[in-house]
mmCIF file of C-alpha atoms and ligand atoms in Angstrom:
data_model
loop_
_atom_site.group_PDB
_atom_site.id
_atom_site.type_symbol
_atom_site.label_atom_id
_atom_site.label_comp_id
_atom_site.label_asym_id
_atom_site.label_seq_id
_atom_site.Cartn_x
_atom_site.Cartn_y
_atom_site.Cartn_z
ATOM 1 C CA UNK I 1 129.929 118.540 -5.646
ATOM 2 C CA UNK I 2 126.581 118.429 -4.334
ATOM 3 C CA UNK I 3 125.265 116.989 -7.658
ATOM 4 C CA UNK I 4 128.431 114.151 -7.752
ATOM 5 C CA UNK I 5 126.790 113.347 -4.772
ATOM 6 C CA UNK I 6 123.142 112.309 -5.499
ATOM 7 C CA UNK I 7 124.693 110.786 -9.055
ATOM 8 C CA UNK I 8 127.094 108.400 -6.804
ATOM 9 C CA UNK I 9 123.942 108.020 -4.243
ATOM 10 C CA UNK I 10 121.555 107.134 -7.603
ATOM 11 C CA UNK I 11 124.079 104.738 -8.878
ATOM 12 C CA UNK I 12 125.418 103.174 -5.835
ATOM 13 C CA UNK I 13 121.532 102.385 -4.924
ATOM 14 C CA UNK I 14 120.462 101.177 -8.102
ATOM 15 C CA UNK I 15 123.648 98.927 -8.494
ATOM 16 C CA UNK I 16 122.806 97.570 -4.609
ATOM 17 C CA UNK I 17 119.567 96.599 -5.995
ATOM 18 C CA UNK I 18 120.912 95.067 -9.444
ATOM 19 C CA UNK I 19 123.509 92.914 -7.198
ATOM 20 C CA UNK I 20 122.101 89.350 -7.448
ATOM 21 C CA UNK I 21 124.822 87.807 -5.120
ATOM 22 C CA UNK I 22 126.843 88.093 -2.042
ATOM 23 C CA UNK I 23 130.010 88.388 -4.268
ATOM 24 C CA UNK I 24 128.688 91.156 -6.682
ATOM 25 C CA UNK I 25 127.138 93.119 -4.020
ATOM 26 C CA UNK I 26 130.623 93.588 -1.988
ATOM 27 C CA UNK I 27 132.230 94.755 -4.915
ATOM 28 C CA UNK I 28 129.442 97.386 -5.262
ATOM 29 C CA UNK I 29 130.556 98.124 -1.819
ATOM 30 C CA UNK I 30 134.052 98.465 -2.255
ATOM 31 C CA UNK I 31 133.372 100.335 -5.868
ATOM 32 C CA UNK I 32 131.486 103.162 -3.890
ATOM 33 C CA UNK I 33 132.481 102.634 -0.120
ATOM 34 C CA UNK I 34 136.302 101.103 -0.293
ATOM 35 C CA UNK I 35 139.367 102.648 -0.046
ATOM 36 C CA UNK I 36 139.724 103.707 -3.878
ATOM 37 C CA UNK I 37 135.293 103.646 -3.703
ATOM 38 C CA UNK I 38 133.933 106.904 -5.509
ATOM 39 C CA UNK I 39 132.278 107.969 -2.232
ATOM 40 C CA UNK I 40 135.914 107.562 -0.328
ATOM 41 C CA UNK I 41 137.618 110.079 -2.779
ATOM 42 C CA UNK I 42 135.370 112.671 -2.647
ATOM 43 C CA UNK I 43 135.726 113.292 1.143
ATOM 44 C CA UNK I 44 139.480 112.842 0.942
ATOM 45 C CA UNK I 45 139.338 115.369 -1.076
ATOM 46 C CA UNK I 46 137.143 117.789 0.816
ATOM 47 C CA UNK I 47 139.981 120.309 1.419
ATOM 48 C CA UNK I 48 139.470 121.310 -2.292
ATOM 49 C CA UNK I 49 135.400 121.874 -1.188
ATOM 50 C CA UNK I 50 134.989 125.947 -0.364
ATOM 51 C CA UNK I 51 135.021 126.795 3.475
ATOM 52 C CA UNK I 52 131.357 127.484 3.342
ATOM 53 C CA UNK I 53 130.194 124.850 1.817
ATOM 54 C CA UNK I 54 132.619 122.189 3.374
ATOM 55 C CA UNK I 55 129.780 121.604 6.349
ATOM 56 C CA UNK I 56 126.951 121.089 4.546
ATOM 57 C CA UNK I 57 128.850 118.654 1.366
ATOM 58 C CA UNK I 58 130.250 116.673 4.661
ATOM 59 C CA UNK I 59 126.962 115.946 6.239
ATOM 60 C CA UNK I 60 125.496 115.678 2.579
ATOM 61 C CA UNK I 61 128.556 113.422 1.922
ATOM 62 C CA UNK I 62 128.066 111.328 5.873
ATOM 63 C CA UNK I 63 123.923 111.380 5.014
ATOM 64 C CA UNK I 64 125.125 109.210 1.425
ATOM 65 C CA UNK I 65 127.213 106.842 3.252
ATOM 66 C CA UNK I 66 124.694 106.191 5.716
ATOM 67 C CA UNK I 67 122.354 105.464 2.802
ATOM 68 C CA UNK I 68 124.300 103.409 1.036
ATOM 69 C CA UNK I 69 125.860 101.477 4.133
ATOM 70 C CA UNK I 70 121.930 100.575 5.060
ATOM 71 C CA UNK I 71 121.109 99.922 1.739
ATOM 72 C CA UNK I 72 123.894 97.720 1.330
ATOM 73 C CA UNK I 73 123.002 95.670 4.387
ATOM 74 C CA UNK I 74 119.814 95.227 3.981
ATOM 75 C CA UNK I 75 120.595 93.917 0.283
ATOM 76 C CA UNK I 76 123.279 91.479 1.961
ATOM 77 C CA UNK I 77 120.596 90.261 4.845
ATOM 78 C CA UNK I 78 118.213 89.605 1.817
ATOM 79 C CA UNK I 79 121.053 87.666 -0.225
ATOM 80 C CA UNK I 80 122.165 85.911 2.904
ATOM 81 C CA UNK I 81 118.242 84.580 3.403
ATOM 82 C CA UNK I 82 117.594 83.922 -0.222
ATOM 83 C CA UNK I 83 120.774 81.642 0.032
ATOM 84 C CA UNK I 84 119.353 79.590 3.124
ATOM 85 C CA UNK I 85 115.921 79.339 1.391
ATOM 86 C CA UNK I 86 117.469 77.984 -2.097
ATOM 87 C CA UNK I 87 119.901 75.494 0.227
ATOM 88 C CA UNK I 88 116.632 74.301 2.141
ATOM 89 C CA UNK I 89 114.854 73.702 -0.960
ATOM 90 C CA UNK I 90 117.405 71.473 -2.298
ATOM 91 C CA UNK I 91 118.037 69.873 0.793
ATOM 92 C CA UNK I 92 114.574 69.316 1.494
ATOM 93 C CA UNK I 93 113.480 65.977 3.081
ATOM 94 C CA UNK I 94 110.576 64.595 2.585
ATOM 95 C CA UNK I 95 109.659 62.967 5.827
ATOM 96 C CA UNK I 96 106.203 61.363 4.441
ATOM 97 C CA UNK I 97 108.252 59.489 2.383
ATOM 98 C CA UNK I 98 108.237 55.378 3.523
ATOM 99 C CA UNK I 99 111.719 54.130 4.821
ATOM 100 C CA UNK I 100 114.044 51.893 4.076
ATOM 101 C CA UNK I 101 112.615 49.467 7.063
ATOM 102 C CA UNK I 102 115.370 48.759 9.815
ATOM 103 C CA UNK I 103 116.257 45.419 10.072
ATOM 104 C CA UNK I 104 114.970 44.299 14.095
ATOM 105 C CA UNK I 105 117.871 41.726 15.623
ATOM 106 C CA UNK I 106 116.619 39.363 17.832
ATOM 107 C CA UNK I 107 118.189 37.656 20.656
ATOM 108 C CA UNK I 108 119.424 33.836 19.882
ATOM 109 C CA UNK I 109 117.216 30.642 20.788
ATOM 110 C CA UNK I 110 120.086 29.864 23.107
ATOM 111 C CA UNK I 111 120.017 32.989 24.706
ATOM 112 C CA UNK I 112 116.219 33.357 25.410
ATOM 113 C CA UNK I 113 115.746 29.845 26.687
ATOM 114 C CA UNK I 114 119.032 30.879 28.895
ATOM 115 C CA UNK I 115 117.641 33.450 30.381
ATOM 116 C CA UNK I 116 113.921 31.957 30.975
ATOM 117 C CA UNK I 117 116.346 29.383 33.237
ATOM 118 C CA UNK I 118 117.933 32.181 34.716
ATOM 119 C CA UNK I 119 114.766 34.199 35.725
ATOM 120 C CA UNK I 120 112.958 30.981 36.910
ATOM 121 C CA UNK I 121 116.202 30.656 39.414
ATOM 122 C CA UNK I 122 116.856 34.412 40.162
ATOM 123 C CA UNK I 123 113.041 34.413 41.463
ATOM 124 C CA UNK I 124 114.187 31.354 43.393
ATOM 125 C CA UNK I 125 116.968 32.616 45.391
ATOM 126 C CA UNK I 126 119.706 31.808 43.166
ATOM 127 C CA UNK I 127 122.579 34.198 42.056
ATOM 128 C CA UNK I 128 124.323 33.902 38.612
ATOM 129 C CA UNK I 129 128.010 33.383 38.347
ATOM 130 C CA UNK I 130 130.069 32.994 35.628
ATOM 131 C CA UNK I 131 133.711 31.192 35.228
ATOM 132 C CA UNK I 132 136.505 30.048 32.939
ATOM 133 C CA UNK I 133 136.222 27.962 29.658
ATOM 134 C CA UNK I 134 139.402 26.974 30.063
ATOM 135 C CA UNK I 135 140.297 25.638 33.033
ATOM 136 C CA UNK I 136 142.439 23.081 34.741
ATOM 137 C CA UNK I 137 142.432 19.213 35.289
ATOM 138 C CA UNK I 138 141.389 20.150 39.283
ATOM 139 C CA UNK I 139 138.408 22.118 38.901
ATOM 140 C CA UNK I 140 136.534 19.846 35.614
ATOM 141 C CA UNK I 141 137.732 16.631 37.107
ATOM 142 C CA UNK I 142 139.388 16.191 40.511
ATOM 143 C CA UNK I 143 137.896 17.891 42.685
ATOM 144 C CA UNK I 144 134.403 16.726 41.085
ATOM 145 C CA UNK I 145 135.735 13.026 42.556
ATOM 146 C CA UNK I 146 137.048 11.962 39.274
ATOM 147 C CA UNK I 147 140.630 10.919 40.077
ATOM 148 C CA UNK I 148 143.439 10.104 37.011
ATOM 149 C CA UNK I 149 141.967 7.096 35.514
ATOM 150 C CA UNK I 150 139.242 7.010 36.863
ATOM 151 C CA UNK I 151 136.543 5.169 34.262
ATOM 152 C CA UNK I 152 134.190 7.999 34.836
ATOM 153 C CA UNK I 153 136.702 10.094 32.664
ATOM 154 C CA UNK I 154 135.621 8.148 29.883
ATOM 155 C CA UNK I 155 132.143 9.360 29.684
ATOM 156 C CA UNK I 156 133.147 12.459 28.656
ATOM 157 C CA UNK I 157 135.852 12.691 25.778
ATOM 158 C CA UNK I 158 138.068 16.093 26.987
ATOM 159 C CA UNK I 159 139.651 18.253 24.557
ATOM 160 C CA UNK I 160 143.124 19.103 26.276
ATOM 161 C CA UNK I 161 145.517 22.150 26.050
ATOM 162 C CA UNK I 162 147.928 20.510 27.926
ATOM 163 C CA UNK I 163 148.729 17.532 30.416
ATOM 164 C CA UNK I 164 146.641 19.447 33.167
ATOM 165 C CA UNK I 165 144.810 22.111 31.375
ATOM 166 C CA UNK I 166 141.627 21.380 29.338
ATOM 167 C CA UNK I 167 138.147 22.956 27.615
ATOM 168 C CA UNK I 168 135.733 22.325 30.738
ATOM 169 C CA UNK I 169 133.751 18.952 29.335
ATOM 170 C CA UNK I 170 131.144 20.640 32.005
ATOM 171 C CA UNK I 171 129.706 23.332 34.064
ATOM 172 C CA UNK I 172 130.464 21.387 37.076
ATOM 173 C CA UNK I 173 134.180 23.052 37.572
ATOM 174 C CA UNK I 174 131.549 26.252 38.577
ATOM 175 C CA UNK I 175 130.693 23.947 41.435
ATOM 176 C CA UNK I 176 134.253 23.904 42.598
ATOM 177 C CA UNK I 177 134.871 27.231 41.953
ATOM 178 C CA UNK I 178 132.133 28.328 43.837
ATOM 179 C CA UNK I 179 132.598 26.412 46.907
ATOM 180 C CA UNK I 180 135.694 27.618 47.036
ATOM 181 C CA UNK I 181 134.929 31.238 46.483
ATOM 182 C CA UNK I 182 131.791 31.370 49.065
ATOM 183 C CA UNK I 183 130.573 30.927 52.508
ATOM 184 C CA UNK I 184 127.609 28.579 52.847
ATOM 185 C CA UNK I 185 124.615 28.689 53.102
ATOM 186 C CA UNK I 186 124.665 29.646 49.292
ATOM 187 C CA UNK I 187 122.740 29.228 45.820
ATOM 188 C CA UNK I 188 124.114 29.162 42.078
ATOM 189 C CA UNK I 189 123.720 29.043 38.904
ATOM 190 C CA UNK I 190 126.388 29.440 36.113
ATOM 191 C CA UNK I 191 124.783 28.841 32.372
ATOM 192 C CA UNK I 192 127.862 28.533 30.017
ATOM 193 C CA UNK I 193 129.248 26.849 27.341
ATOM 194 C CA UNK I 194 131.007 23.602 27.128
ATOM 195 C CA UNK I 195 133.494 21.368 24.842
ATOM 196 C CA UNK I 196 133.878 17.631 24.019
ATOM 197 C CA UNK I 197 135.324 15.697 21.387
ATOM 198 C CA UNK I 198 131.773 14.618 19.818
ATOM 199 C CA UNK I 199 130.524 15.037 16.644
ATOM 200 C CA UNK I 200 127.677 14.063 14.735
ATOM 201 C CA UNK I 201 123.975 15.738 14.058
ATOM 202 C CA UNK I 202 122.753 15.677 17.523
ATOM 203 C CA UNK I 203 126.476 16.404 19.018
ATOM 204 C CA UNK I 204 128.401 18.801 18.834
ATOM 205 C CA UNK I 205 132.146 20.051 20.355
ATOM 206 C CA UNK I 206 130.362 23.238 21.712
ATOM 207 C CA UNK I 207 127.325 23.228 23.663
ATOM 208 C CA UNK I 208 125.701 24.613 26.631
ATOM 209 C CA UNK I 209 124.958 23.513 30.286
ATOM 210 C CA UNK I 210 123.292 25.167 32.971
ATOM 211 C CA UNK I 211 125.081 24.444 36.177
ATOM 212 C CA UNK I 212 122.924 24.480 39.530
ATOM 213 C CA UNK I 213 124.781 24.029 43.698
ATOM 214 C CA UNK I 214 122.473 24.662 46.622
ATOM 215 C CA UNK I 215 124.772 24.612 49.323
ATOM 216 C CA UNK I 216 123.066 24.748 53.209
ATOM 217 C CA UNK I 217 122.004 22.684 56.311
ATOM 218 C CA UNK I 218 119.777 20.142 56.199
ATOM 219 C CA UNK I 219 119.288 19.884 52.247
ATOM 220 C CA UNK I 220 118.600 16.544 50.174
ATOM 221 C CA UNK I 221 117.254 14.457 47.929
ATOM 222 C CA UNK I 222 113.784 15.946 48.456
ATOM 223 C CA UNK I 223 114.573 19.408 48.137
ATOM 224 C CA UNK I 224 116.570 18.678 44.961
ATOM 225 C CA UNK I 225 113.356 16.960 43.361
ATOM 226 C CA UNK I 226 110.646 19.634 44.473
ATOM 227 C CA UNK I 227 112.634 22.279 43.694
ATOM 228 C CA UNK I 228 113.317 20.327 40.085
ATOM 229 C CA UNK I 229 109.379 19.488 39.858
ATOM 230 C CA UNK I 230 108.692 23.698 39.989
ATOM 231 C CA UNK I 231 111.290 24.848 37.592
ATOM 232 C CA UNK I 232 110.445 22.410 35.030
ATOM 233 C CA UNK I 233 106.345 23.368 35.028
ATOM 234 C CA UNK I 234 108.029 27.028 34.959
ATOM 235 C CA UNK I 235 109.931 26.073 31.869
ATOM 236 C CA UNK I 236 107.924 23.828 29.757
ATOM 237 C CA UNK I 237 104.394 24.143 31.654
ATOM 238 C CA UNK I 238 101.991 23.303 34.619
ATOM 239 C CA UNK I 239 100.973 19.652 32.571
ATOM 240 C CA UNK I 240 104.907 18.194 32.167
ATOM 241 C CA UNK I 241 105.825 15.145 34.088
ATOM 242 C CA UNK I 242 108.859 14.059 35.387
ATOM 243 C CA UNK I 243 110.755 10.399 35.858
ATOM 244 C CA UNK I 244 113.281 10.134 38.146
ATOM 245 C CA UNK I 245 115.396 7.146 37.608
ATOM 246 C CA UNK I 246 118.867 6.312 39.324
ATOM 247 C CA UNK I 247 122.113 7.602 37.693
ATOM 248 C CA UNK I 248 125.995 7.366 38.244
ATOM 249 C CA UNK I 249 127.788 10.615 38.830
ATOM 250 C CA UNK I 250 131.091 10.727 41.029
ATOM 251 C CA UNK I 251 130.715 14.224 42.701
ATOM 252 C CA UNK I 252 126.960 13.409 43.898
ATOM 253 C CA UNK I 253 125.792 10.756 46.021
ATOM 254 C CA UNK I 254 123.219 9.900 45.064
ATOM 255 C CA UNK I 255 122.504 10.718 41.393
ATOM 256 C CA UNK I 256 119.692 10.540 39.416
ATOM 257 C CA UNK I 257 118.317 11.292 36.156
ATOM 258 C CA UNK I 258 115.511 13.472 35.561
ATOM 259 C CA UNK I 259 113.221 12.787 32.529
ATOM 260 C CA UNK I 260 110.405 15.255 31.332
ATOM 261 C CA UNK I 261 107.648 14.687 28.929
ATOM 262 C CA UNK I 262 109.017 14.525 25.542
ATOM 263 C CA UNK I 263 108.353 18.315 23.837
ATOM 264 C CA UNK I 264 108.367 17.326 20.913
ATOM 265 C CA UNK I 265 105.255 14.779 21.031
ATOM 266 C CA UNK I 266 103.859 16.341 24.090
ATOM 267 C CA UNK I 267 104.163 12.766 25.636
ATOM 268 C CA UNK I 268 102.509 10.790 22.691
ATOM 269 C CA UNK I 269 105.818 9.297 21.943
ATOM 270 C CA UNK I 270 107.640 9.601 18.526
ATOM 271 C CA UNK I 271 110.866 8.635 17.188
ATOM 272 C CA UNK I 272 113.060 11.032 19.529
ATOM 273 C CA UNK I 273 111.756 9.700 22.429
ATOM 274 C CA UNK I 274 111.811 6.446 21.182
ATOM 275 C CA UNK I 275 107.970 5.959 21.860
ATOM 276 C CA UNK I 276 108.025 6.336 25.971
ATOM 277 C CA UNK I 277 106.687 10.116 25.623
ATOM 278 C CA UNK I 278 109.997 11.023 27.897
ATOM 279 C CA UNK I 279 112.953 12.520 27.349
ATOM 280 C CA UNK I 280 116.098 13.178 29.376
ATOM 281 C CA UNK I 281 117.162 16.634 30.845
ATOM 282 C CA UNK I 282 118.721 16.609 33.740
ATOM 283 C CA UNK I 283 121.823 15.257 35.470
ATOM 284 C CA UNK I 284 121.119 16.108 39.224
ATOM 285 C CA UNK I 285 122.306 14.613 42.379
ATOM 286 C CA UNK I 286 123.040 15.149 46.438
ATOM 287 C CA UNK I 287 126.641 16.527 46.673
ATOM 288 C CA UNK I 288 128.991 13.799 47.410
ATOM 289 C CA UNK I 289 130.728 15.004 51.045
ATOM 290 C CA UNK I 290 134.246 14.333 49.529
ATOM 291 C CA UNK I 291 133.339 16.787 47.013
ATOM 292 C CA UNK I 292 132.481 19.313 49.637
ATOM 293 C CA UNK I 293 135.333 18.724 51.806
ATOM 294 C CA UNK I 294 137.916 18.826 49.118
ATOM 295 C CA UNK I 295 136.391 22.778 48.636
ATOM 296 C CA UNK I 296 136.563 23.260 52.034
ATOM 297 C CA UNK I 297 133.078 22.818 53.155
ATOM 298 C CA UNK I 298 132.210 20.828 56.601
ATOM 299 C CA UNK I 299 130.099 18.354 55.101
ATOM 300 C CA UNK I 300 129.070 17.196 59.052
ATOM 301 C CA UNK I 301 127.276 20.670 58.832
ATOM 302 C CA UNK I 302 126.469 21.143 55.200
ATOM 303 C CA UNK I 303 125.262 19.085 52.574
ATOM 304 C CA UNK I 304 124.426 19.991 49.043
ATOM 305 C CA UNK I 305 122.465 18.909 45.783
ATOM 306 C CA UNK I 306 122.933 20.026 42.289
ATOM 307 C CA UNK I 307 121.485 19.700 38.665
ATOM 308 C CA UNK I 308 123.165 20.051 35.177
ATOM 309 C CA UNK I 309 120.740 19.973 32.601
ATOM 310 C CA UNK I 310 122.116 20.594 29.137
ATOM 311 C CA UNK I 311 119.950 23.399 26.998
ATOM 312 C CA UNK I 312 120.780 22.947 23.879
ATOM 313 C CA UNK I 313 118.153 20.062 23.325
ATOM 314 C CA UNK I 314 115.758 21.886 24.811
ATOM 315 C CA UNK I 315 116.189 24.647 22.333
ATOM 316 C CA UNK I 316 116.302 22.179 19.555
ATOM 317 C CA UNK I 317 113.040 20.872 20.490
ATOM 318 C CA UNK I 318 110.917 23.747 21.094
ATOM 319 C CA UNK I 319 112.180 25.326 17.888
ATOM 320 C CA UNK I 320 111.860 22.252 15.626
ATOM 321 C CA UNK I 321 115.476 22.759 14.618
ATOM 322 C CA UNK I 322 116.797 19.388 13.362
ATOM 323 C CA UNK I 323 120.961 19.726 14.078
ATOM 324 C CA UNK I 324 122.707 21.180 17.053
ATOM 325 C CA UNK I 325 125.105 22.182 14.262
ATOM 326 C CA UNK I 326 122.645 25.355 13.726
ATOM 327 C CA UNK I 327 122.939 26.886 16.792
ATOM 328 C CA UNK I 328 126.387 27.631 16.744
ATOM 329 C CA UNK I 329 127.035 28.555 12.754
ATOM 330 C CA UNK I 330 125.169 32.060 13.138
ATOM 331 C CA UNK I 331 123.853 31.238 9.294
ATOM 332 C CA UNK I 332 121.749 33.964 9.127
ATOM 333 C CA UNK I 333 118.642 32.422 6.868
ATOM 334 C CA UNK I 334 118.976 30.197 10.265
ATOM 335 C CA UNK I 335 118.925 32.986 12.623
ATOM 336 C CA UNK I 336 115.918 35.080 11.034
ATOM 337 C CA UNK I 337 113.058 32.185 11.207
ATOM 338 C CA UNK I 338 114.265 32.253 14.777
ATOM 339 C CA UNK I 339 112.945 35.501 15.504
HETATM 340 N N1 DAH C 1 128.046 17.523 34.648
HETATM 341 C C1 DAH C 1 127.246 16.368 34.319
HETATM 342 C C2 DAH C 1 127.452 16.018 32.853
HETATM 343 O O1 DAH C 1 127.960 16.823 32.126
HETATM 344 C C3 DAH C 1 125.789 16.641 34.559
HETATM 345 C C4 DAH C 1 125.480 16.750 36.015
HETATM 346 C C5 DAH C 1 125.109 15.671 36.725
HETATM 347 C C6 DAH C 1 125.560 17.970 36.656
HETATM 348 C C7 DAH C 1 124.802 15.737 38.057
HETATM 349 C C8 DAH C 1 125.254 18.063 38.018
HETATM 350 C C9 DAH C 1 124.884 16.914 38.702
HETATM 351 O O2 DAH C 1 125.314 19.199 38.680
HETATM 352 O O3 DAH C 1 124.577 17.028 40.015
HETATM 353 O O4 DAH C 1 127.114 14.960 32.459
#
C-alpha cells in the first residue's frame, strides 16, 4: 500500500509538471484527486488496510494529497500567469508609436466674431438674451412702428408662414420682446439669425444681426454714439473712424447710419467701398416713444437708443471670404482655412 502510494505521489507530480495547460492540468487533478482519481480509491478502500497499519497509510495517504493538492496549485498559479503574460504580449501597445493625429474643430467665423460682440457688451453692462425665429406680425413689425402698409415694410422683403406669422426680417422683435419682459433701467443684446427673401452673392435668405436696447433715464443721441465710437475701436481697432450720417427707421427717432473705415482697404478705398474708404455697419437710432409706450414703457420717464449692425459682412471682410453663401453651407474645404 505504502509503495502504491509514493508510485501515485511520483506520477501524479511528474504529470503536474508535464501539464502545459489549465485544461490538461485539471484532468491530472481529477485522474489522481477526483471522485474515481487513483488517490480517492485507495482511501475508500482503507477498511481492507490492516488495523495497524491503517494510521500510518492514512496520514501517509493525507501527507500525498497535501502534496499533490500544493503541487497542483502552484502548477495552476504558474499556468494562470503564463496565460496573462502570453495575452499581454499580444496585446501589447506600443505607445511610442506616432498617432493617427486628431482632427482639432474650430469654432465658425460667425461664431467668434459673435462672441468678440458679445464680450465687448457683457464688459459693458449688457446682458444677452435670446428669442424666437419665428415670430409674429406684432413683435417684427407693429410694435417696431411699422403699421399694415406701411412703405417701410417694403425695405425688407418678409418670408411669411401665415397672414400674421413670419421669419423675423430682424433682431428688432428682441426689442419688443424685451421691453415687454423687463423693468427699466435695462441693457441688451440678442445676436441671432435672420430671414429675407434676397438672394444674390452678397445676400442671402439667412443672415445674422446683432440686436442692441439701452433702456434708462436721461439717455440719447450722445450716449448712443460714444458708446458706438468704443465698441467699434474694441472690434476692429483703436485707428477706425466712424461717419454718422442721417437714416430712416420707424421705431427710432432719430436714426442714423453708422459707417466705419472700410476693412477691407483699411480706408484707402477699393471697389467694395466704392473708393470713400467707408463702409456701412450699423443701423442705430434713439427709441421712438411710440415704440416704448406700445411695450409699456413711460417714455415721459424713459427714453431709449438702439443699434442693429448686421455681422455677417463683417465676417466676410476680415476673412477675405468672397460670398455670404459660404457661411451658411458648412462646406468643409470652406470651414478648415477658417481655422
Ligand atoms: N433692424 C434694422 C434693419 O434690419 C437695423 C436697425 C436700425 C436696428 C436701427 C436698430 C436700430 O436697433 O436702432 O435694417
Amino acid at each position: 500500500m505504502k509503495e502504491k502510494l509514493e508510485e501515485i505521489l511520483k506520477e501524479g507530480l511528474t504529470e503536474i509538471e508535464r501539464a502545459n495547460d489549465l485544461k490538461s492540468l485539471d484532468e491530472v487533478r481529477v485522474k489522481f484527486l477526483g471522485k474515481q482519481g487513483a488517490l480517492t480509491s485507495i482511501l475508500r478502500n482503507m477498511k481492507e488496510v490492516p488495523q495497524e497499519e491503517r494510521k500510518e497509510v492514512g496520514s501517509l495517504a493525507n501527507g500525498v494529497r497535501e502534496k499533490l493538492e500544493s503541487a497542483l496549485s502552484k502548477k495552476s498559479e504558474k499556468l494562470e500567469e503564463d496565460a496573462l503574460n502570453l495575452k499581454m504580449q499580444s496585446e501589447k501597445v506600443d505607445i511610442t508609436m506616432p498617432s493617427k493625429g486628431v482632427k482639432r474643430g474650430a469654432l465658425h467665423p460667425l461664431t467668434r466674431f459673435n462672441n468678440k460682440f458679445m464680450d465687448i457688451c457683457v464688459e459693458m453692462g449688457f446682458s444677452v438674451i435670446q428669442g424666437p425665429e419665428i415670430d409674429t406680425d406684432y413683435y417684427n413689425f407693429e410694435a417696431l412702428n411699422v403699421p399694415k402698409n406701411h412703405p417701410a415694410r417694403d425695405m425688407q422683403d418678409s418670408l411669411y408662414i401665415t397672414d400674421n406669422i413670419l421669419l423675423r426680417t430682424q433682431t428688432s422683435n428682441m426689442q419688443v420682446h424685451a421691453m415687454e419682459a423687463l423693468k427699466p433701467p435695462f441693457k441688451i443684446v440678442c445676436p441671432g439669425r435672420v430671414y429675407r427673401n434676397d438672394d444674390d452673392s452678397s445676400h442671402s435668405p439667412i443672415f445674422n444681426q446683432f440686436e442692441a436696447l439701452v433702456v434708462d433715464e436721461n439717455v440719447g443721441l450722445k450716449d448712443l454714439m460714444k458708446m458706438i465710437e468704443v465698441i467699434l475701436k474694441k472690434l476692429f481697432g483703436e485707428d477706425v473712424k466712424m461717419r454718422v450720417r442721417p437714416a430712416y427707421f420707424p421705431f427710432t427717432e432719430p436714426s442714423i447710419e453708422i459707417d466705419a473705415t472700410c476693412q477691407m482697404c483699411q480706408g484707402k478705398g477699393c471697389s467694395l467701398c466704392k473708393g470713400t474708404g467707408f463702409s456701412e455697419v450699423f443701423g442705430a437710432g434713439v427709441v421712438n416713444p411710440k415704440v416704448l409706450e406700445m411695450s409699456g414703457i413711460d417714455s415721459k420717464k424713459y427714453s431709449g437708443f438702439a443699434f442693429g449692425p448686421g455681422i455677417d459682412r463683417s465676417v466676410m471682410i476680415t476673412n477675405k471670404i468672397p460670398n455670404i453663401k459660404y457661411l451658411f453651407r458648412n462646406d468643409m474645404r470652406f470651414l478648415k482655412q477658417m481655422r
